[in-house]
């Protein structure tokens, strides 16, 4: 029960990495705020996740709010405080990667990616941090960055800067928020099988190439990311701030 008595917000938690993370946080005793974009699909997925959490006695609520909107952070914090009384952990997970070539990148695709992955999250981190400061007992902020903060992708020129950017935000916030006992870290997943790359990996050769490059010889699963997030959220990581935890099965270090 590493997260007992902690309120944890996980953005974009209805699918993939966010869902696995919300579930594990609840298993570890956290009271979880599941966020989603607010459409019918999001509500349905959130309600099914809450039912799953309740089967083992966990507590969770859901809030629909577009991660790209600068006001979303305040809305999430207000809901968490109203229902659970605090915000102790903020996991910025919601993100998109609409694969597209560089030379003809449409402005709308670029701006939607930047706003969802970086601009909205910037203000959400600010809102969570202000709440943690008001509470006066510290907190943990975790950005789901990516291996793509460190390496590029021809179809990801709009995406990789957001993943480098959110990690950089964690580094600067670690300094800005250290005096309040608020820790800020990044998790950098490698290639994890979720909806975000379903089309990309529908090409069996591409999928096989990625598996072959990975020393642990498989794509990651969303559950592989949940444990490292819980660690950084918990007091076991009490002296860890400004750090990045690469969770990639060894993909990054395999040059040849
Ligand atoms: P996913 O598509 O399964 O999940 C993305 C989640 O974000 C979904 O729940 C979706 O509803 C939500 N979301 C998207 N836009 C939103 C918006 N505007 N408002 C609210 N919610 C929104 O993909 P995933 O792989 O689980 O991605 C989660 C995070 O992990 C992303 O930030 C992604 O960049 C990062 N990541 C993924 C991989 C990977 O290989 N899958 C690797 C590194 C980093
Ligand atoms: C990740 C990383 C993965 C890719 C997803 C979409 O950050 O780049 O390799 O599949 O994004």
PDB file of C-alpha atoms and ligand atoms in Angstrom:
ATOM      1  CA  UNK A   1       0.000   0.000   0.000  1.00  0.00           C
ATOM      2  CA  UNK A   2       2.575   2.553  -1.165  1.00  0.00           C
ATOM      3  CA  UNK A   3       0.022   5.297  -1.843  1.00  0.00           C
ATOM      4  CA  UNK A   4      -2.257   5.002   1.181  1.00  0.00           C
ATOM      5  CA  UNK A   5      -3.919   8.326   2.072  1.00  0.00           C
ATOM      6  CA  UNK A   6      -2.725   9.979  -1.122  1.00  0.00           C
ATOM      7  CA  UNK A   7      -4.977  11.513  -3.769  1.00  0.00           C
ATOM      8  CA  UNK A   8      -3.617  10.816  -7.232  1.00  0.00           C
ATOM      9  CA  UNK A   9      -4.743  12.547 -10.434  1.00  0.00           C
ATOM     10  CA  UNK A  10      -3.949  10.625 -13.633  1.00  0.00           C
ATOM     11  CA  UNK A  11      -4.766  12.443 -16.868  1.00  0.00           C
ATOM     12  CA  UNK A  12      -5.949  10.500 -19.916  1.00  0.00           C
ATOM     13  CA  UNK A  13      -6.527   7.503 -17.693  1.00  0.00           C
ATOM     14  CA  UNK A  14      -9.211   5.624 -19.572  1.00  0.00           C
ATOM     15  CA  UNK A  15      -6.892   3.685 -21.873  1.00  0.00           C
ATOM     16  CA  UNK A  16      -3.335   2.443 -22.273  1.00  0.00           C
ATOM     17  CA  UNK A  17      -0.611   3.586 -19.894  1.00  0.00           C
ATOM     18  CA  UNK A  18      -2.930   5.945 -17.981  1.00  0.00           C
ATOM     19  CA  UNK A  19      -5.472   3.213 -17.293  1.00  0.00           C
ATOM     20  CA  UNK A  20      -2.841   0.734 -16.056  1.00  0.00           C
ATOM     21  CA  UNK A  21      -1.319   3.479 -13.909  1.00  0.00           C
ATOM     22  CA  UNK A  22      -4.652   4.518 -12.371  1.00  0.00           C
ATOM     23  CA  UNK A  23      -5.428   0.897 -11.579  1.00  0.00           C
ATOM     24  CA  UNK A  24      -2.066   0.263  -9.897  1.00  0.00           C
ATOM     25  CA  UNK A  25      -2.292   3.538  -7.940  1.00  0.00           C
ATOM     26  CA  UNK A  26      -5.697   2.423  -6.624  1.00  0.00           C
ATOM     27  CA  UNK A  27      -4.312  -1.042  -5.774  1.00  0.00           C
ATOM     28  CA  UNK A  28      -1.615   0.730  -3.774  1.00  0.00           C
ATOM     29  CA  UNK A  29      -4.267   2.523  -1.715  1.00  0.00           C
ATOM     30  CA  UNK A  30      -4.388   5.816  -3.616  1.00  0.00           C
ATOM     31  CA  UNK A  31      -7.679   7.685  -4.090  1.00  0.00           C
ATOM     32  CA  UNK A  32      -7.678   8.187  -7.831  1.00  0.00           C
ATOM     33  CA  UNK A  33      -9.044  10.950 -10.052  1.00  0.00           C
ATOM     34  CA  UNK A  34      -9.348   9.515 -13.556  1.00  0.00           C
ATOM     35  CA  UNK A  35      -9.462  12.144 -16.265  1.00  0.00           C
ATOM     36  CA  UNK A  36     -10.579  11.840 -19.881  1.00  0.00           C
ATOM     37  CA  UNK A  37     -11.590  14.079 -22.748  1.00  0.00           C
ATOM     38  CA  UNK A  38     -15.263  14.138 -21.772  1.00  0.00           C
ATOM     39  CA  UNK A  39     -16.953  12.420 -24.713  1.00  0.00           C
ATOM     40  CA  UNK A  40     -19.341   9.456 -24.405  1.00  0.00           C
ATOM     41  CA  UNK A  41     -16.531   6.973 -25.000  1.00  0.00           C
ATOM     42  CA  UNK A  42     -14.430   8.617 -22.272  1.00  0.00           C
ATOM     43  CA  UNK A  43     -17.296   8.527 -19.760  1.00  0.00           C
ATOM     44  CA  UNK A  44     -18.040   4.860 -20.543  1.00  0.00           C
ATOM     45  CA  UNK A  45     -14.380   3.821 -20.265  1.00  0.00           C
ATOM     46  CA  UNK A  46     -13.955   5.791 -17.028  1.00  0.00           C
ATOM     47  CA  UNK A  47     -17.049   4.217 -15.467  1.00  0.00           C
ATOM     48  CA  UNK A  48     -15.846   0.713 -16.335  1.00  0.00           C
ATOM     49  CA  UNK A  49     -12.427   1.474 -14.798  1.00  0.00           C
ATOM     50  CA  UNK A  50     -14.062   2.798 -11.625  1.00  0.00           C
ATOM     51  CA  UNK A  51     -16.111  -0.412 -11.355  1.00  0.00           C
ATOM     52  CA  UNK A  52     -12.906  -2.437 -11.680  1.00  0.00           C
ATOM     53  CA  UNK A  53     -11.246  -0.333  -8.961  1.00  0.00           C
ATOM     54  CA  UNK A  54     -14.245  -0.778  -6.675  1.00  0.00           C
ATOM     55  CA  UNK A  55     -14.013  -4.591  -6.939  1.00  0.00           C
ATOM     56  CA  UNK A  56     -10.946  -4.476  -4.676  1.00  0.00           C
ATOM     57  CA  UNK A  57     -12.285  -1.704  -2.438  1.00  0.00           C
ATOM     58  CA  UNK A  58     -10.458   1.138  -4.184  1.00  0.00           C
ATOM     59  CA  UNK A  59     -11.779   4.690  -4.502  1.00  0.00           C
ATOM     60  CA  UNK A  60     -11.965   6.637  -7.756  1.00  0.00           C
ATOM     61  CA  UNK A  61     -13.894   9.400  -9.487  1.00  0.00           C
ATOM     62  CA  UNK A  62     -13.727  10.620 -13.062  1.00  0.00           C
ATOM     63  CA  UNK A  63     -13.624  14.082 -14.590  1.00  0.00           C
ATOM     64  CA  UNK A  64     -14.055  14.951 -18.261  1.00  0.00           C
ATOM     65  CA  UNK A  65     -11.806  17.811 -19.378  1.00  0.00           C
ATOM     66  CA  UNK A  66      -9.704  18.425 -22.480  1.00  0.00           C
ATOM     67  CA  UNK A  67      -6.024  18.070 -21.579  1.00  0.00           C
ATOM     68  CA  UNK A  68      -5.191  20.751 -24.170  1.00  0.00           C
ATOM     69  CA  UNK A  69      -7.145  23.490 -22.367  1.00  0.00           C
ATOM     70  CA  UNK A  70      -5.176  25.705 -19.966  1.00  0.00           C
ATOM     71  CA  UNK A  71      -8.183  25.755 -17.559  1.00  0.00           C
ATOM     72  CA  UNK A  72      -8.306  21.968 -17.207  1.00  0.00           C
ATOM     73  CA  UNK A  73      -5.758  21.765 -14.391  1.00  0.00           C
ATOM     74  CA  UNK A  74      -7.859  23.981 -12.088  1.00  0.00           C
ATOM     75  CA  UNK A  75     -10.936  21.882 -12.858  1.00  0.00           C
ATOM     76  CA  UNK A  76      -9.156  18.629 -12.001  1.00  0.00           C
ATOM     77  CA  UNK A  77      -7.709  20.026  -8.790  1.00  0.00           C
ATOM     78  CA  UNK A  78     -11.103  21.412  -7.707  1.00  0.00           C
ATOM     79  CA  UNK A  79     -12.765  18.002  -8.236  1.00  0.00           C
ATOM     80  CA  UNK A  80     -10.015  16.153  -6.361  1.00  0.00           C
ATOM     81  CA  UNK A  81     -10.176  18.556  -3.410  1.00  0.00           C
ATOM     82  CA  UNK A  82     -13.979  18.536  -3.304  1.00  0.00           C
ATOM     83  CA  UNK A  83     -14.281  14.746  -3.214  1.00  0.00           C
ATOM     84  CA  UNK A  84     -11.035  13.548  -1.619  1.00  0.00           C
ATOM     85  CA  UNK A  85      -9.767  16.687   0.165  1.00  0.00           C
ATOM     86  CA  UNK A  86      -6.288  16.910  -1.389  1.00  0.00           C
ATOM     87  CA  UNK A  87      -3.951  16.498  -4.371  1.00  0.00           C
ATOM     88  CA  UNK A  88      -0.801  14.588  -3.419  1.00  0.00           C
ATOM     89  CA  UNK A  89       0.286  13.118  -6.745  1.00  0.00           C
ATOM     90  CA  UNK A  90      -0.248  14.476 -10.248  1.00  0.00           C
ATOM     91  CA  UNK A  91       0.518  12.195 -13.192  1.00  0.00           C
ATOM     92  CA  UNK A  92       0.503  13.991 -16.536  1.00  0.00           C
ATOM     93  CA  UNK A  93      -0.160  11.139 -18.926  1.00  0.00           C
ATOM     94  CA  UNK A  94      -2.669  12.297 -21.574  1.00  0.00           C
ATOM     95  CA  UNK A  95      -0.967  12.658 -24.915  1.00  0.00           C
ATOM     96  CA  UNK A  96      -1.334  12.226 -28.658  1.00  0.00           C
ATOM     97  CA  UNK A  97       0.982  11.318 -31.500  1.00  0.00           C
ATOM     98  CA  UNK A  98      -0.770  11.633 -34.861  1.00  0.00           C
ATOM     99  CA  UNK A  99       2.065  10.275 -37.027  1.00  0.00           C
ATOM    100  CA  UNK A 100       2.757  12.707 -39.908  1.00  0.00           C
ATOM    101  CA  UNK A 101       5.621  13.603 -42.245  1.00  0.00           C
ATOM    102  CA  UNK A 102       7.525  16.856 -41.613  1.00  0.00           C
ATOM    103  CA  UNK A 103       7.583  18.715 -44.947  1.00  0.00           C
ATOM    104  CA  UNK A 104       3.797  18.882 -45.180  1.00  0.00           C
ATOM    105  CA  UNK A 105       2.895  19.052 -41.488  1.00  0.00           C
ATOM    106  CA  UNK A 106      -0.445  20.898 -41.195  1.00  0.00           C
ATOM    107  CA  UNK A 107      -0.511  23.693 -38.623  1.00  0.00           C
ATOM    108  CA  UNK A 108      -3.602  22.189 -36.968  1.00  0.00           C
ATOM    109  CA  UNK A 109      -1.882  18.846 -36.331  1.00  0.00           C
ATOM    110  CA  UNK A 110       1.196  20.581 -34.949  1.00  0.00           C
ATOM    111  CA  UNK A 111      -0.804  22.906 -32.680  1.00  0.00           C
ATOM    112  CA  UNK A 112      -3.142  20.201 -31.396  1.00  0.00           C
ATOM    113  CA  UNK A 113      -0.139  18.040 -30.480  1.00  0.00           C
ATOM    114  CA  UNK A 114       1.705  20.877 -28.732  1.00  0.00           C
ATOM    115  CA  UNK A 115      -1.406  22.023 -26.867  1.00  0.00           C
ATOM    116  CA  UNK A 116      -2.388  18.523 -25.703  1.00  0.00           C
ATOM    117  CA  UNK A 117       1.083  17.327 -24.762  1.00  0.00           C
ATOM    118  CA  UNK A 118       2.683  20.510 -23.441  1.00  0.00           C
ATOM    119  CA  UNK A 119       0.620  23.708 -23.117  1.00  0.00           C
ATOM    120  CA  UNK A 120      -2.392  22.265 -21.255  1.00  0.00           C
ATOM    121  CA  UNK A 121      -0.068  20.126 -19.089  1.00  0.00           C
ATOM    122  CA  UNK A 122       2.084  23.172 -18.203  1.00  0.00           C
ATOM    123  CA  UNK A 123      -0.904  24.856 -16.567  1.00  0.00           C
ATOM    124  CA  UNK A 124      -2.142  21.592 -15.046  1.00  0.00           C
ATOM    125  CA  UNK A 125       1.244  21.096 -13.375  1.00  0.00           C
ATOM    126  CA  UNK A 126       0.987  24.703 -12.137  1.00  0.00           C
ATOM    127  CA  UNK A 127      -2.508  24.101 -10.700  1.00  0.00           C
ATOM    128  CA  UNK A 128      -1.476  20.850  -8.994  1.00  0.00           C
ATOM    129  CA  UNK A 129       1.665  22.470  -7.572  1.00  0.00           C
ATOM    130  CA  UNK A 130      -0.275  25.439  -6.156  1.00  0.00           C
ATOM    131  CA  UNK A 131      -2.662  23.029  -4.412  1.00  0.00           C
ATOM    132  CA  UNK A 132       0.256  21.008  -3.006  1.00  0.00           C
ATOM    133  CA  UNK A 133       1.869  24.237  -1.774  1.00  0.00           C
ATOM    134  CA  UNK A 134      -1.404  25.247  -0.054  1.00  0.00           C
ATOM    135  CA  UNK A 135      -1.573  21.847   1.646  1.00  0.00           C
ATOM    136  CA  UNK A 136       1.968  22.306   2.936  1.00  0.00           C
ATOM    137  CA  UNK A 137       3.027  18.664   2.947  1.00  0.00           C
ATOM    138  CA  UNK A 138       4.830  18.324  -0.384  1.00  0.00           C
ATOM    139  CA  UNK A 139       3.793  16.135  -3.270  1.00  0.00           C
ATOM    140  CA  UNK A 140       4.923  14.289  -6.354  1.00  0.00           C
ATOM    141  CA  UNK A 141       4.453  15.358  -9.968  1.00  0.00           C
ATOM    142  CA  UNK A 142       5.241  12.856 -12.699  1.00  0.00           C
ATOM    143  CA  UNK A 143       5.257  13.522 -16.429  1.00  0.00           C
ATOM    144  CA  UNK A 144       4.887  10.633 -18.834  1.00  0.00           C
ATOM    145  CA  UNK A 145       7.571  11.830 -21.217  1.00  0.00           C
ATOM    146  CA  UNK A 146       9.124   9.308 -23.625  1.00  0.00           C
ATOM    147  CA  UNK A 147      12.257   7.736 -25.039  1.00  0.00           C
ATOM    148  CA  UNK A 148      11.310  10.219 -27.780  1.00  0.00           C
ATOM    149  CA  UNK A 149      12.583  13.020 -25.550  1.00  0.00           C
ATOM    150  CA  UNK A 150      16.042  11.611 -26.303  1.00  0.00           C
ATOM    151  CA  UNK A 151      15.806  10.377 -29.891  1.00  0.00           C
ATOM    152  CA  UNK A 152      13.920  11.463 -32.992  1.00  0.00           C
ATOM    153  CA  UNK A 153      11.377  10.083 -35.442  1.00  0.00           C
ATOM    154  CA  UNK A 154      10.741  11.292 -39.013  1.00  0.00           C
ATOM    155  CA  UNK A 155       6.971  11.028 -38.488  1.00  0.00           C
ATOM    156  CA  UNK A 156       7.135  12.541 -34.996  1.00  0.00           C
ATOM    157  CA  UNK A 157       8.688  16.004 -35.532  1.00  0.00           C
ATOM    158  CA  UNK A 158       5.708  17.651 -33.817  1.00  0.00           C
ATOM    159  CA  UNK A 159       5.641  15.073 -30.993  1.00  0.00           C
ATOM    160  CA  UNK A 160       9.253  14.584 -29.882  1.00  0.00           C
ATOM    161  CA  UNK A 161       9.683  18.283 -28.914  1.00  0.00           C
ATOM    162  CA  UNK A 162       6.674  17.947 -26.595  1.00  0.00           C
ATOM    163  CA  UNK A 163       8.223  14.937 -24.867  1.00  0.00           C
ATOM    164  CA  UNK A 164      11.581  16.704 -24.487  1.00  0.00           C
ATOM    165  CA  UNK A 165       9.657  19.799 -23.370  1.00  0.00           C
ATOM    166  CA  UNK A 166       7.655  18.101 -20.640  1.00  0.00           C
ATOM    167  CA  UNK A 167      10.820  16.482 -19.288  1.00  0.00           C
ATOM    168  CA  UNK A 168      12.537  19.877 -19.286  1.00  0.00           C
ATOM    169  CA  UNK A 169       9.508  21.255 -17.443  1.00  0.00           C
ATOM    170  CA  UNK A 170       9.974  18.590 -14.752  1.00  0.00           C
ATOM    171  CA  UNK A 171      13.644  19.560 -14.383  1.00  0.00           C
ATOM    172  CA  UNK A 172      12.880  23.263 -13.959  1.00  0.00           C
ATOM    173  CA  UNK A 173       9.885  22.581 -11.699  1.00  0.00           C
ATOM    174  CA  UNK A 174      12.047  20.319  -9.524  1.00  0.00           C
ATOM    175  CA  UNK A 175      14.061  23.454  -8.758  1.00  0.00           C
ATOM    176  CA  UNK A 176      11.102  25.839  -8.505  1.00  0.00           C
ATOM    177  CA  UNK A 177       9.110  23.503  -6.241  1.00  0.00           C
ATOM    178  CA  UNK A 178      11.861  21.841  -4.199  1.00  0.00           C
ATOM    179  CA  UNK A 179      11.443  24.420  -1.409  1.00  0.00           C
ATOM    180  CA  UNK A 180       7.854  23.177  -0.961  1.00  0.00           C
ATOM    181  CA  UNK A 181       8.840  19.515  -0.848  1.00  0.00           C
ATOM    182  CA  UNK A 182       7.224  18.922  -4.224  1.00  0.00           C
ATOM    183  CA  UNK A 183       9.198  16.428  -6.322  1.00  0.00           C
ATOM    184  CA  UNK A 184       9.022  16.474 -10.129  1.00  0.00           C
ATOM    185  CA  UNK A 185      10.197  13.606 -12.304  1.00  0.00           C
ATOM    186  CA  UNK A 186       9.694  12.067 -15.739  1.00  0.00           C
ATOM    187  CA  UNK A 187       9.008   8.521 -16.790  1.00  0.00           C
ATOM    188  CA  UNK A 188      10.240   7.806 -20.308  1.00  0.00           C
ATOM    189  CA  UNK A 189       8.509   4.769 -21.781  1.00  0.00           C
ATOM    190  CA  UNK A 190      10.027   3.050 -24.816  1.00  0.00           C
ATOM    191  CA  UNK A 191       7.672   1.325 -27.236  1.00  0.00           C
ATOM    192  CA  UNK A 192       4.542   0.257 -25.405  1.00  0.00           C
ATOM    193  CA  UNK A 193       1.707  -1.517 -27.214  1.00  0.00           C
ATOM    194  CA  UNK A 194      -1.284   0.838 -26.923  1.00  0.00           C
ATOM    195  CA  UNK A 195      -3.780   2.574 -29.216  1.00  0.00           C
ATOM    196  CA  UNK A 196      -1.311   5.431 -29.824  1.00  0.00           C
ATOM    197  CA  UNK A 197       0.876   3.222 -32.036  1.00  0.00           C
ATOM    198  CA  UNK A 198      -1.658   0.602 -33.168  1.00  0.00           C
ATOM    199  CA  UNK A 199      -1.567   1.861 -36.783  1.00  0.00           C
ATOM    200  CA  UNK A 200       2.215   2.222 -36.764  1.00  0.00           C
ATOM    201  CA  UNK A 201       2.649  -1.365 -35.559  1.00  0.00           C
ATOM    202  CA  UNK A 202      -0.048  -2.765 -37.864  1.00  0.00           C
ATOM    203  CA  UNK A 203       2.909  -3.171 -40.225  1.00  0.00           C
ATOM    204  CA  UNK A 204       4.340  -6.521 -38.963  1.00  0.00           C
ATOM    205  CA  UNK A 205       7.836  -5.705 -40.284  1.00  0.00           C
ATOM    206  CA  UNK A 206       7.929  -2.447 -38.283  1.00  0.00           C
ATOM    207  CA  UNK A 207       6.723  -4.223 -35.160  1.00  0.00           C
ATOM    208  CA  UNK A 208       9.258  -7.034 -35.561  1.00  0.00           C
ATOM    209  CA  UNK A 209      12.048  -4.493 -36.137  1.00  0.00           C
ATOM    210  CA  UNK A 210      11.206  -2.776 -32.849  1.00  0.00           C
ATOM    211  CA  UNK A 211      11.013  -6.058 -30.934  1.00  0.00           C
ATOM    212  CA  UNK A 212      14.389  -7.118 -32.355  1.00  0.00           C
ATOM    213  CA  UNK A 213      15.995  -3.852 -31.251  1.00  0.00           C
ATOM    214  CA  UNK A 214      14.724  -4.333 -27.687  1.00  0.00           C
ATOM    215  CA  UNK A 215      17.083  -6.379 -25.467  1.00  0.00           C
ATOM    216  CA  UNK A 216      14.146  -7.716 -23.440  1.00  0.00           C
ATOM    217  CA  UNK A 217      12.734  -8.937 -26.781  1.00  0.00           C
ATOM    218  CA  UNK A 218       9.171  -7.647 -26.594  1.00  0.00           C
ATOM    219  CA  UNK A 219       7.157  -4.462 -26.813  1.00  0.00           C
ATOM    220  CA  UNK A 220       6.225  -2.998 -23.441  1.00  0.00           C
ATOM    221  CA  UNK A 221       2.757  -3.372 -21.951  1.00  0.00           C
ATOM    222  CA  UNK A 222       0.966  -0.503 -20.150  1.00  0.00           C
ATOM    223  CA  UNK A 223       1.414  -2.382 -16.841  1.00  0.00           C
ATOM    224  CA  UNK A 224       5.215  -2.147 -17.291  1.00  0.00           C
ATOM    225  CA  UNK A 225       4.972   1.619 -16.798  1.00  0.00           C
ATOM    226  CA  UNK A 226       2.609   1.590 -13.801  1.00  0.00           C
ATOM    227  CA  UNK A 227       5.161   0.255 -11.271  1.00  0.00           C
ATOM    228  CA  UNK A 228       7.810   2.902 -12.011  1.00  0.00           C
ATOM    229  CA  UNK A 229       5.130   5.622 -11.741  1.00  0.00           C
ATOM    230  CA  UNK A 230       3.978   4.289  -8.368  1.00  0.00           C
ATOM    231  CA  UNK A 231       7.587   4.236  -7.164  1.00  0.00           C
ATOM    232  CA  UNK A 232       8.123   7.895  -8.096  1.00  0.00           C
ATOM    233  CA  UNK A 233       4.750   8.827  -6.584  1.00  0.00           C
ATOM    234  CA  UNK A 234       5.524   7.101  -3.307  1.00  0.00           C
ATOM    235  CA  UNK A 235       7.628   8.124  -0.333  1.00  0.00           C
ATOM    236  CA  UNK A 236      10.147   5.431  -1.350  1.00  0.00           C
ATOM    237  CA  UNK A 237      11.321   8.009  -3.911  1.00  0.00           C
ATOM    238  CA  UNK A 238      11.440  10.823  -1.312  1.00  0.00           C
ATOM    239  CA  UNK A 239      14.927  12.028  -2.400  1.00  0.00           C
ATOM    240  CA  UNK A 240      14.297  11.654  -6.145  1.00  0.00           C
ATOM    241  CA  UNK A 241      13.546  14.886  -7.987  1.00  0.00           C
ATOM    242  CA  UNK A 242      14.461  16.264 -11.400  1.00  0.00           C
ATOM    243  CA  UNK A 243      15.135  12.720 -12.594  1.00  0.00           C
ATOM    244  CA  UNK A 244      14.054  10.698 -15.597  1.00  0.00           C
ATOM    245  CA  UNK A 245      13.365   6.989 -15.447  1.00  0.00           C
ATOM    246  CA  UNK A 246      13.721   5.279 -18.823  1.00  0.00           C
ATOM    247  CA  UNK A 247      11.411   2.247 -18.975  1.00  0.00           C
ATOM    248  CA  UNK A 248      12.130   0.758 -22.376  1.00  0.00           C
ATOM    249  CA  UNK A 249      13.307  -2.843 -22.079  1.00  0.00           C
ATOM    250  CA  UNK A 250      16.800  -1.595 -22.981  1.00  0.00           C
ATOM    251  CA  UNK A 251      15.801  -0.139 -26.371  1.00  0.00           C
ATOM    252  CA  UNK A 252      17.718   3.139 -25.974  1.00  0.00           C
ATOM    253  CA  UNK A 253      21.117   1.641 -25.213  1.00  0.00           C
ATOM    254  CA  UNK A 254      21.038  -0.861 -28.090  1.00  0.00           C
ATOM    255  CA  UNK A 255      23.003   0.847 -30.851  1.00  0.00           C
ATOM    256  CA  UNK A 256      23.863  -2.110 -33.039  1.00  0.00           C
TER     257      UNK A 256
HETATM  258  P1  LIG B   1      -3.332   5.891 -25.624  1.00  0.00           P
HETATM  259  O1  LIG B   1      -3.763   6.494 -26.901  1.00  0.00           O
HETATM  260  O2  LIG B   1      -3.758   4.495 -25.304  1.00  0.00           O
HETATM  261  O3  LIG B   1      -3.746   6.795 -24.393  1.00  0.00           O
HETATM  262  C1  LIG B   1      -3.777   8.191 -24.462  1.00  0.00           C
HETATM  263  C2  LIG B   1      -4.752   8.664 -23.438  1.00  0.00           C
HETATM  264  O4  LIG B   1      -4.794  10.093 -23.472  1.00  0.00           O
HETATM  265  C3  LIG B   1      -6.168   8.166 -23.735  1.00  0.00           C
HETATM  266  O5  LIG B   1      -6.799   7.798 -22.539  1.00  0.00           O
HETATM  267  C4  LIG B   1      -6.816   9.384 -24.379  1.00  0.00           C
HETATM  268  O6  LIG B   1      -8.197   9.410 -24.228  1.00  0.00           O
HETATM  269  C5  LIG B   1      -6.149  10.494 -23.595  1.00  0.00           C
HETATM  270  N1  LIG B   1      -6.226  11.772 -24.289  1.00  0.00           N
HETATM  271  C6  LIG B   1      -5.779  12.073 -25.532  1.00  0.00           C
HETATM  272  N2  LIG B   1      -6.069  13.354 -25.832  1.00  0.00           N
HETATM  273  C7  LIG B   1      -6.699  13.864 -24.743  1.00  0.00           C
HETATM  274  C8  LIG B   1      -7.228  15.135 -24.425  1.00  0.00           C
HETATM  275  N3  LIG B   1      -7.184  16.158 -25.293  1.00  0.00           N
HETATM  276  N4  LIG B   1      -7.809  15.294 -23.216  1.00  0.00           N
HETATM  277  C9  LIG B   1      -7.877  14.283 -22.326  1.00  0.00           C
HETATM  278  N5  LIG B   1      -7.386  13.058 -22.563  1.00  0.00           N
HETATM  279  C10 LIG B   1      -6.807  12.860 -23.759  1.00  0.00           C
HETATM  280  O7  LIG B   1      -1.732   5.977 -25.604  1.00  0.00           O
HETATM  281  P2  LIG B   1      -0.654   5.679 -24.472  1.00  0.00           P
HETATM  282  O8  LIG B   1       0.464   4.996 -25.159  1.00  0.00           O
HETATM  283  O9  LIG B   1      -1.254   5.064 -23.271  1.00  0.00           O
HETATM  284  O10 LIG B   1      -0.160   7.167 -24.159  1.00  0.00           O
HETATM  285  C11 LIG B   1      -0.118   7.718 -22.869  1.00  0.00           C
HETATM  286  C12 LIG B   1       1.092   8.621 -22.736  1.00  0.00           C
HETATM  287  O11 LIG B   1       2.269   7.831 -22.856  1.00  0.00           O
HETATM  288  C13 LIG B   1       1.197   9.702 -23.822  1.00  0.00           C
HETATM  289  O12 LIG B   1       1.583  10.929 -23.228  1.00  0.00           O
HETATM  290  C14 LIG B   1       2.306   9.190 -24.725  1.00  0.00           C
HETATM  291  O13 LIG B   1       2.999  10.223 -25.353  1.00  0.00           O
HETATM  292  C15 LIG B   1       3.173   8.467 -23.728  1.00  0.00           C
HETATM  293  N6  LIG B   1       4.073   7.470 -24.313  1.00  0.00           N
HETATM  294  C16 LIG B   1       3.575   6.379 -24.957  1.00  0.00           C
HETATM  295  C17 LIG B   1       4.457   5.460 -25.498  1.00  0.00           C
HETATM  296  C18 LIG B   1       3.997   4.234 -26.224  1.00  0.00           C
HETATM  297  O14 LIG B   1       4.841   3.600 -26.885  1.00  0.00           O
HETATM  298  N7  LIG B   1       2.737   3.840 -26.149  1.00  0.00           N
HETATM  299  C19 LIG B   1       5.825   5.650 -25.355  1.00  0.00           C
HETATM  300  C20 LIG B   1       6.278   6.786 -24.709  1.00  0.00           C
HETATM  301  C21 LIG B   1       5.394   7.681 -24.181  1.00  0.00           C
HETATM  302  C1  LIG B   2       6.337   7.122 -27.973  1.00  0.00           C
HETATM  303  C2  LIG B   2       7.479   6.485 -28.694  1.00  0.00           C
HETATM  304  C3  LIG B   2       6.963   5.245 -29.304  1.00  0.00           C
HETATM  305  C4  LIG B   2       5.790   5.572 -30.194  1.00  0.00           C
HETATM  306  C5  LIG B   2       4.750   6.332 -29.442  1.00  0.00           C
HETATM  307  C6  LIG B   2       3.637   6.810 -30.328  1.00  0.00           C
HETATM  308  O1  LIG B   2       6.724   8.248 -27.291  1.00  0.00           O
HETATM  309  O2  LIG B   2       7.960   7.364 -29.694  1.00  0.00           O
HETATM  310  O3  LIG B   2       7.989   4.586 -30.019  1.00  0.00           O
HETATM  311  O4  LIG B   2       5.240   4.374 -30.661  1.00  0.00           O
HETATM  312  O5  LIG B   2       5.308   7.442 -28.841  1.00  0.00           O
END
